[in-house]
Amino acid sequence: MKKIAVIIVAVCVLLCGCATSEQSKTTNKNTELLKGIWITYNELSSFSSSSQGFVSAFEEAVVKAKNIGINTFFVHTRAFCDAVYNSELFPFASYITSDTDALKSMIDICHQNGIEFHAWINPYRVSTASNDPNTLPDTSPAKRWLTDDKKDNDKNVCFTDGGIYLNPAES
């Protein structure tokens, strides 16, 4: 008998949690579906190689995306333990050729066009082209750890699948 009472109470609690109010059934007309586009470091590189310059090429892409209904940009701001913004920790991305703060420019352009901006990072990837730390910029955290006098820092870097990664198991 106790089991039946417990089951009935549990079912009642579950059913109460499933009830919805009339207010939650109505559609919020101000809620817009996310329609996003991902801009990888490859696309950022192509904006840099544009004859019109990085900022103008990015602005053109934003306007074209807005015209087809895109309302959100996800931009690859840290691809290889580097950054498309000025950073004390990471070297500036070699695939960006811009004399301005690329991140600030991209955010400003998106917001001026009513588009959300989200930064996308790869927190651990350092290099997929080589597992030779000598190919890294001197300002790369991975290279600094591997070349300093503290051997304990070497554990912060992993070599796997022909590439170099920061070790997520270490601090």
JSON list of C-alpha atoms in Angstrom, two decimals:
[
{"chain": "A", "resi": 1, "resn": "MET", "atom": "CA", "xyz": [0.00, 0.00, 0.00]},
{"chain": "A", "resi": 2, "resn": "LYS", "atom": "CA", "xyz": [2.88, 2.40, 0.81]},
{"chain": "A", "resi": 3, "resn": "LYS", "atom": "CA", "xyz": [4.39, 1.73, -2.64]},
{"chain": "A", "resi": 4, "resn": "ILE", "atom": "CA", "xyz": [1.14, 2.66, -4.38]},
{"chain": "A", "resi": 5, "resn": "ALA", "atom": "CA", "xyz": [0.84, 5.89, -2.37]},
{"chain": "A", "resi": 6, "resn": "VAL", "atom": "CA", "xyz": [4.46, 6.83, -3.20]},
{"chain": "A", "resi": 7, "resn": "ILE", "atom": "CA", "xyz": [3.86, 6.12, -6.90]},
{"chain": "A", "resi": 8, "resn": "ILE", "atom": "CA", "xyz": [0.66, 8.21, -6.93]},
{"chain": "A", "resi": 9, "resn": "VAL", "atom": "CA", "xyz": [2.42, 11.14, -5.23]},
{"chain": "A", "resi": 10, "resn": "ALA", "atom": "CA", "xyz": [5.37, 10.88, -7.67]},
{"chain": "A", "resi": 11, "resn": "VAL", "atom": "CA", "xyz": [3.02, 10.84, -10.69]},
{"chain": "A", "resi": 12, "resn": "CYS", "atom": "CA", "xyz": [1.13, 13.87, -9.32]},
{"chain": "A", "resi": 13, "resn": "VAL", "atom": "CA", "xyz": [4.38, 15.78, -8.83]},
{"chain": "A", "resi": 14, "resn": "LEU", "atom": "CA", "xyz": [5.53, 14.92, -12.35]},
{"chain": "A", "resi": 15, "resn": "LEU", "atom": "CA", "xyz": [2.21, 15.92, -13.88]},
{"chain": "A", "resi": 16, "resn": "CYS", "atom": "CA", "xyz": [2.19, 19.22, -11.99]},
{"chain": "A", "resi": 17, "resn": "GLY", "atom": "CA", "xyz": [5.61, 19.97, -13.43]},
{"chain": "A", "resi": 18, "resn": "CYS", "atom": "CA", "xyz": [4.30, 19.39, -16.95]},
{"chain": "A", "resi": 19, "resn": "ALA", "atom": "CA", "xyz": [1.48, 21.93, -16.66]},
{"chain": "A", "resi": 20, "resn": "THR", "atom": "CA", "xyz": [1.99, 25.20, -18.52]},
{"chain": "A", "resi": 21, "resn": "SER", "atom": "CA", "xyz": [0.36, 28.56, -18.07]},
{"chain": "A", "resi": 22, "resn": "GLU", "atom": "CA", "xyz": [-1.46, 30.37, -20.86]},
{"chain": "A", "resi": 23, "resn": "GLN", "atom": "CA", "xyz": [1.29, 33.01, -20.82]},
{"chain": "A", "resi": 24, "resn": "SER", "atom": "CA", "xyz": [4.01, 30.47, -21.63]},
{"chain": "A", "resi": 25, "resn": "LYS", "atom": "CA", "xyz": [1.89, 29.09, -24.49]},
{"chain": "A", "resi": 26, "resn": "THR", "atom": "CA", "xyz": [1.85, 32.41, -26.31]},
{"chain": "A", "resi": 27, "resn": "THR", "atom": "CA", "xyz": [4.68, 33.21, -28.69]},
{"chain": "A", "resi": 28, "resn": "ASN", "atom": "CA", "xyz": [6.89, 36.13, -27.84]},
{"chain": "A", "resi": 29, "resn": "LYS", "atom": "CA", "xyz": [6.87, 38.21, -31.01]},
{"chain": "A", "resi": 30, "resn": "ASN", "atom": "CA", "xyz": [10.18, 39.85, -30.04]},
{"chain": "A", "resi": 31, "resn": "THR", "atom": "CA", "xyz": [12.02, 36.52, -29.96]},
{"chain": "A", "resi": 32, "resn": "GLU", "atom": "CA", "xyz": [13.96, 36.00, -33.15]},
{"chain": "A", "resi": 33, "resn": "LEU", "atom": "CA", "xyz": [15.42, 32.69, -34.22]},
{"chain": "A", "resi": 34, "resn": "LEU", "atom": "CA", "xyz": [19.18, 32.53, -34.23]},
{"chain": "A", "resi": 35, "resn": "LYS", "atom": "CA", "xyz": [20.42, 32.41, -37.81]},
{"chain": "A", "resi": 36, "resn": "GLY", "atom": "CA", "xyz": [24.16, 32.20, -37.57]},
{"chain": "A", "resi": 37, "resn": "ILE", "atom": "CA", "xyz": [27.25, 31.88, -39.64]},
{"chain": "A", "resi": 38, "resn": "TRP", "atom": "CA", "xyz": [30.63, 30.55, -38.58]},
{"chain": "A", "resi": 39, "resn": "ILE", "atom": "CA", "xyz": [33.72, 32.43, -39.71]},
{"chain": "A", "resi": 40, "resn": "THR", "atom": "CA", "xyz": [36.80, 30.21, -39.34]},
{"chain": "A", "resi": 41, "resn": "TYR", "atom": "CA", "xyz": [40.41, 31.30, -39.37]},
{"chain": "A", "resi": 42, "resn": "ASN", "atom": "CA", "xyz": [40.46, 30.30, -43.06]},
{"chain": "A", "resi": 43, "resn": "GLU", "atom": "CA", "xyz": [37.79, 32.88, -43.87]},
{"chain": "A", "resi": 44, "resn": "LEU", "atom": "CA", "xyz": [39.57, 35.48, -41.73]},
{"chain": "A", "resi": 45, "resn": "SER", "atom": "CA", "xyz": [42.69, 34.75, -43.74]},
{"chain": "A", "resi": 46, "resn": "SER", "atom": "CA", "xyz": [40.80, 35.32, -46.99]},
{"chain": "A", "resi": 47, "resn": "PHE", "atom": "CA", "xyz": [39.54, 38.68, -45.66]},
{"chain": "A", "resi": 48, "resn": "SER", "atom": "CA", "xyz": [43.16, 39.60, -44.96]},
{"chain": "A", "resi": 49, "resn": "SER", "atom": "CA", "xyz": [44.24, 38.73, -48.48]},
{"chain": "A", "resi": 50, "resn": "SER", "atom": "CA", "xyz": [41.48, 40.86, -49.99]},
{"chain": "A", "resi": 51, "resn": "SER", "atom": "CA", "xyz": [42.64, 43.81, -52.05]},
{"chain": "A", "resi": 52, "resn": "GLN", "atom": "CA", "xyz": [40.17, 46.03, -50.17]},
{"chain": "A", "resi": 53, "resn": "GLY", "atom": "CA", "xyz": [41.67, 45.22, -46.79]},
{"chain": "A", "resi": 54, "resn": "PHE", "atom": "CA", "xyz": [40.56, 43.16, -43.82]},
{"chain": "A", "resi": 55, "resn": "VAL", "atom": "CA", "xyz": [38.03, 45.59, -42.32]},
{"chain": "A", "resi": 56, "resn": "SER", "atom": "CA", "xyz": [36.34, 46.38, -45.65]},
{"chain": "A", "resi": 57, "resn": "ALA", "atom": "CA", "xyz": [36.19, 42.70, -46.65]},
{"chain": "A", "resi": 58, "resn": "PHE", "atom": "CA", "xyz": [34.70, 41.74, -43.27]},
{"chain": "A", "resi": 59, "resn": "GLU", "atom": "CA", "xyz": [32.19, 44.57, -43.49]},
{"chain": "A", "resi": 60, "resn": "GLU", "atom": "CA", "xyz": [31.13, 43.40, -46.95]},
{"chain": "A", "resi": 61, "resn": "ALA", "atom": "CA", "xyz": [30.63, 39.86, -45.63]},
{"chain": "A", "resi": 62, "resn": "VAL", "atom": "CA", "xyz": [28.51, 41.15, -42.73]},
{"chain": "A", "resi": 63, "resn": "VAL", "atom": "CA", "xyz": [26.28, 43.21, -45.03]},
{"chain": "A", "resi": 64, "resn": "LYS", "atom": "CA", "xyz": [25.81, 40.26, -47.41]},
{"chain": "A", "resi": 65, "resn": "ALA", "atom": "CA", "xyz": [25.01, 37.94, -44.49]},
{"chain": "A", "resi": 66, "resn": "LYS", "atom": "CA", "xyz": [22.53, 40.44, -43.04]},
{"chain": "A", "resi": 67, "resn": "ASN", "atom": "CA", "xyz": [20.81, 40.71, -46.42]},
{"chain": "A", "resi": 68, "resn": "ILE", "atom": "CA", "xyz": [20.09, 36.96, -46.41]},
{"chain": "A", "resi": 69, "resn": "GLY", "atom": "CA", "xyz": [18.77, 37.02, -42.83]},
{"chain": "A", "resi": 70, "resn": "ILE", "atom": "CA", "xyz": [21.85, 36.13, -40.77]},
{"chain": "A", "resi": 71, "resn": "ASN", "atom": "CA", "xyz": [21.65, 37.69, -37.31]},
{"chain": "A", "resi": 72, "resn": "THR", "atom": "CA", "xyz": [24.62, 36.10, -35.51]},
{"chain": "A", "resi": 73, "resn": "PHE", "atom": "CA", "xyz": [28.31, 35.69, -36.31]},
{"chain": "A", "resi": 74, "resn": "PHE", "atom": "CA", "xyz": [30.49, 33.08, -34.60]},
{"chain": "A", "resi": 75, "resn": "VAL", "atom": "CA", "xyz": [34.08, 34.09, -35.31]},
{"chain": "A", "resi": 76, "resn": "HIS", "atom": "CA", "xyz": [37.20, 32.02, -34.75]},
{"chain": "A", "resi": 77, "resn": "THR", "atom": "CA", "xyz": [39.21, 34.41, -32.58]},
{"chain": "A", "resi": 78, "resn": "ARG", "atom": "CA", "xyz": [41.79, 31.92, -31.27]},
{"chain": "A", "resi": 79, "resn": "ALA", "atom": "CA", "xyz": [42.63, 29.07, -33.63]},
{"chain": "A", "resi": 80, "resn": "PHE", "atom": "CA", "xyz": [46.20, 28.03, -32.80]},
{"chain": "A", "resi": 81, "resn": "CYS", "atom": "CA", "xyz": [47.17, 29.38, -29.38]},
{"chain": "A", "resi": 82, "resn": "ASP", "atom": "CA", "xyz": [47.14, 32.79, -31.04]},
{"chain": "A", "resi": 83, "resn": "ALA", "atom": "CA", "xyz": [44.66, 35.65, -31.05]},
{"chain": "A", "resi": 84, "resn": "VAL", "atom": "CA", "xyz": [43.03, 38.08, -33.47]},
{"chain": "A", "resi": 85, "resn": "TYR", "atom": "CA", "xyz": [43.24, 40.69, -30.72]},
{"chain": "A", "resi": 86, "resn": "ASN", "atom": "CA", "xyz": [46.09, 42.21, -28.74]},
{"chain": "A", "resi": 87, "resn": "SER", "atom": "CA", "xyz": [46.98, 39.80, -25.96]},
{"chain": "A", "resi": 88, "resn": "GLU", "atom": "CA", "xyz": [49.69, 39.57, -23.36]},
{"chain": "A", "resi": 89, "resn": "LEU", "atom": "CA", "xyz": [49.36, 35.77, -23.39]},
{"chain": "A", "resi": 90, "resn": "PHE", "atom": "CA", "xyz": [49.05, 34.85, -27.08]},
{"chain": "A", "resi": 91, "resn": "PRO", "atom": "CA", "xyz": [50.83, 36.04, -30.22]},
{"chain": "A", "resi": 92, "resn": "PHE", "atom": "CA", "xyz": [48.79, 37.90, -32.82]},
{"chain": "A", "resi": 93, "resn": "ALA", "atom": "CA", "xyz": [47.37, 35.52, -35.44]},
{"chain": "A", "resi": 94, "resn": "SER", "atom": "CA", "xyz": [49.67, 35.27, -38.44]},
{"chain": "A", "resi": 95, "resn": "TYR", "atom": "CA", "xyz": [46.73, 34.86, -40.84]},
{"chain": "A", "resi": 96, "resn": "ILE", "atom": "CA", "xyz": [45.38, 38.35, -40.04]},
{"chain": "A", "resi": 97, "resn": "THR", "atom": "CA", "xyz": [46.96, 41.27, -41.80]},
{"chain": "A", "resi": 98, "resn": "SER", "atom": "CA", "xyz": [45.32, 44.28, -40.29]},
{"chain": "A", "resi": 99, "resn": "ASP", "atom": "CA", "xyz": [46.81, 47.38, -38.75]},
{"chain": "A", "resi": 100, "resn": "THR", "atom": "CA", "xyz": [43.78, 47.73, -36.48]},
{"chain": "A", "resi": 101, "resn": "ASP", "atom": "CA", "xyz": [42.44, 45.65, -33.60]},
{"chain": "A", "resi": 102, "resn": "ALA", "atom": "CA", "xyz": [40.72, 42.99, -35.73]},
{"chain": "A", "resi": 103, "resn": "LEU", "atom": "CA", "xyz": [38.45, 41.77, -32.93]},
{"chain": "A", "resi": 104, "resn": "LYS", "atom": "CA", "xyz": [37.23, 45.26, -32.04]},
{"chain": "A", "resi": 105, "resn": "SER", "atom": "CA", "xyz": [36.65, 46.04, -35.71]},
{"chain": "A", "resi": 106, "resn": "MET", "atom": "CA", "xyz": [34.63, 42.85, -36.23]},
{"chain": "A", "resi": 107, "resn": "ILE", "atom": "CA", "xyz": [32.51, 43.44, -33.12]},
{"chain": "A", "resi": 108, "resn": "ASP", "atom": "CA", "xyz": [31.86, 47.06, -34.11]},
{"chain": "A", "resi": 109, "resn": "ILE", "atom": "CA", "xyz": [30.88, 46.12, -37.67]},
{"chain": "A", "resi": 110, "resn": "CYS", "atom": "CA", "xyz": [28.52, 43.39, -36.48]},
{"chain": "A", "resi": 111, "resn": "HIS", "atom": "CA", "xyz": [26.86, 45.58, -33.87]},
{"chain": "A", "resi": 112, "resn": "GLN", "atom": "CA", "xyz": [26.49, 48.50, -36.32]},
{"chain": "A", "resi": 113, "resn": "ASN", "atom": "CA", "xyz": [24.54, 46.09, -38.53]},
{"chain": "A", "resi": 114, "resn": "GLY", "atom": "CA", "xyz": [22.39, 44.67, -35.72]},
{"chain": "A", "resi": 115, "resn": "ILE", "atom": "CA", "xyz": [24.22, 41.34, -35.71]},
{"chain": "A", "resi": 116, "resn": "GLU", "atom": "CA", "xyz": [25.29, 39.48, -32.57]},
{"chain": "A", "resi": 117, "resn": "PHE", "atom": "CA", "xyz": [28.98, 38.59, -32.30]},
{"chain": "A", "resi": 118, "resn": "HIS", "atom": "CA", "xyz": [30.28, 35.48, -30.53]},
{"chain": "A", "resi": 119, "resn": "ALA", "atom": "CA", "xyz": [33.96, 34.63, -30.19]},
{"chain": "A", "resi": 120, "resn": "TRP", "atom": "CA", "xyz": [34.91, 31.01, -30.85]},
{"chain": "A", "resi": 121, "resn": "ILE", "atom": "CA", "xyz": [38.21, 29.66, -29.52]},
{"chain": "A", "resi": 122, "resn": "ASN", "atom": "CA", "xyz": [40.21, 26.47, -29.64]},
{"chain": "A", "resi": 123, "resn": "PRO", "atom": "CA", "xyz": [41.64, 26.50, -26.11]},
{"chain": "A", "resi": 124, "resn": "TYR", "atom": "CA", "xyz": [44.19, 23.71, -26.56]},
{"chain": "A", "resi": 125, "resn": "ARG", "atom": "CA", "xyz": [45.28, 23.55, -30.22]},
{"chain": "A", "resi": 126, "resn": "VAL", "atom": "CA", "xyz": [48.72, 25.00, -30.85]},
{"chain": "A", "resi": 127, "resn": "SER", "atom": "CA", "xyz": [49.71, 23.51, -34.21]},
{"chain": "A", "resi": 128, "resn": "THR", "atom": "CA", "xyz": [48.37, 20.84, -36.52]},
{"chain": "A", "resi": 129, "resn": "ALA", "atom": "CA", "xyz": [50.92, 21.43, -39.28]},
{"chain": "A", "resi": 130, "resn": "SER", "atom": "CA", "xyz": [53.94, 20.27, -37.31]},
{"chain": "A", "resi": 131, "resn": "ASN", "atom": "CA", "xyz": [54.98, 18.86, -33.97]},
{"chain": "A", "resi": 132, "resn": "ASP", "atom": "CA", "xyz": [58.22, 20.85, -34.07]},
{"chain": "A", "resi": 133, "resn": "PRO", "atom": "CA", "xyz": [58.10, 23.57, -31.38]},
{"chain": "A", "resi": 134, "resn": "ASN", "atom": "CA", "xyz": [60.76, 25.53, -33.29]},
{"chain": "A", "resi": 135, "resn": "THR", "atom": "CA", "xyz": [58.10, 26.40, -35.88]},
{"chain": "A", "resi": 136, "resn": "LEU", "atom": "CA", "xyz": [56.08, 28.28, -33.22]},
{"chain": "A", "resi": 137, "resn": "PRO", "atom": "CA", "xyz": [56.38, 32.02, -32.64]},
{"chain": "A", "resi": 138, "resn": "ASP", "atom": "CA", "xyz": [58.67, 32.88, -29.74]},
{"chain": "A", "resi": 139, "resn": "THR", "atom": "CA", "xyz": [55.69, 34.47, -27.95]},
{"chain": "A", "resi": 140, "resn": "SER", "atom": "CA", "xyz": [53.63, 31.25, -28.03]},
{"chain": "A", "resi": 141, "resn": "PRO", "atom": "CA", "xyz": [52.92, 29.99, -24.50]},
{"chain": "A", "resi": 142, "resn": "ALA", "atom": "CA", "xyz": [53.73, 26.45, -25.64]},
{"chain": "A", "resi": 143, "resn": "LYS", "atom": "CA", "xyz": [57.15, 27.46, -26.96]},
{"chain": "A", "resi": 144, "resn": "ARG", "atom": "CA", "xyz": [57.88, 29.53, -23.85]},
{"chain": "A", "resi": 145, "resn": "TRP", "atom": "CA", "xyz": [57.07, 26.55, -21.61]},
{"chain": "A", "resi": 146, "resn": "LEU", "atom": "CA", "xyz": [59.14, 24.16, -23.70]},
{"chain": "A", "resi": 147, "resn": "THR", "atom": "CA", "xyz": [62.18, 26.42, -23.89]},
{"chain": "A", "resi": 148, "resn": "ASP", "atom": "CA", "xyz": [62.34, 27.83, -20.36]},
{"chain": "A", "resi": 149, "resn": "ASP", "atom": "CA", "xyz": [64.58, 26.42, -17.65]},
{"chain": "A", "resi": 150, "resn": "LYS", "atom": "CA", "xyz": [61.67, 24.89, -15.73]},
{"chain": "A", "resi": 151, "resn": "LYS", "atom": "CA", "xyz": [61.34, 21.29, -16.95]},
{"chain": "A", "resi": 152, "resn": "ASP", "atom": "CA", "xyz": [58.10, 21.00, -14.95]},
{"chain": "A", "resi": 153, "resn": "ASN", "atom": "CA", "xyz": [56.49, 23.40, -17.49]},
{"chain": "A", "resi": 154, "resn": "ASP", "atom": "CA", "xyz": [57.02, 20.86, -20.30]},
{"chain": "A", "resi": 155, "resn": "LYS", "atom": "CA", "xyz": [54.04, 18.86, -19.04]},
{"chain": "A", "resi": 156, "resn": "ASN", "atom": "CA", "xyz": [51.77, 21.76, -20.10]},
{"chain": "A", "resi": 157, "resn": "VAL", "atom": "CA", "xyz": [52.33, 20.79, -23.74]},
{"chain": "A", "resi": 158, "resn": "CYS", "atom": "CA", "xyz": [51.35, 17.55, -25.54]},
{"chain": "A", "resi": 159, "resn": "PHE", "atom": "CA", "xyz": [52.56, 16.16, -28.85]},
{"chain": "A", "resi": 160, "resn": "THR", "atom": "CA", "xyz": [49.90, 14.02, -30.50]},
{"chain": "A", "resi": 161, "resn": "ASP", "atom": "CA", "xyz": [48.62, 13.16, -33.98]},
{"chain": "A", "resi": 162, "resn": "GLY", "atom": "CA", "xyz": [51.46, 15.11, -35.59]},
{"chain": "A", "resi": 163, "resn": "GLY", "atom": "CA", "xyz": [50.51, 18.31, -33.80]},
{"chain": "A", "resi": 164, "resn": "ILE", "atom": "CA", "xyz": [51.07, 20.31, -30.65]},
{"chain": "A", "resi": 165, "resn": "TYR", "atom": "CA", "xyz": [48.38, 20.92, -28.03]},
{"chain": "A", "resi": 166, "resn": "LEU", "atom": "CA", "xyz": [48.17, 22.48, -24.60]},
{"chain": "A", "resi": 167, "resn": "ASN", "atom": "CA", "xyz": [47.65, 19.77, -22.02]},
{"chain": "A", "resi": 168, "resn": "PRO", "atom": "CA", "xyz": [44.16, 20.16, -20.49]},
{"chain": "A", "resi": 169, "resn": "ALA", "atom": "CA", "xyz": [45.15, 17.91, -17.59]},
{"chain": "A", "resi": 170, "resn": "GLU", "atom": "CA", "xyz": [47.72, 20.44, -16.39]},
{"chain": "A", "resi": 171, "resn": "SER", "atom": "CA", "xyz": [47.37, 23.98, -15.17]}
]
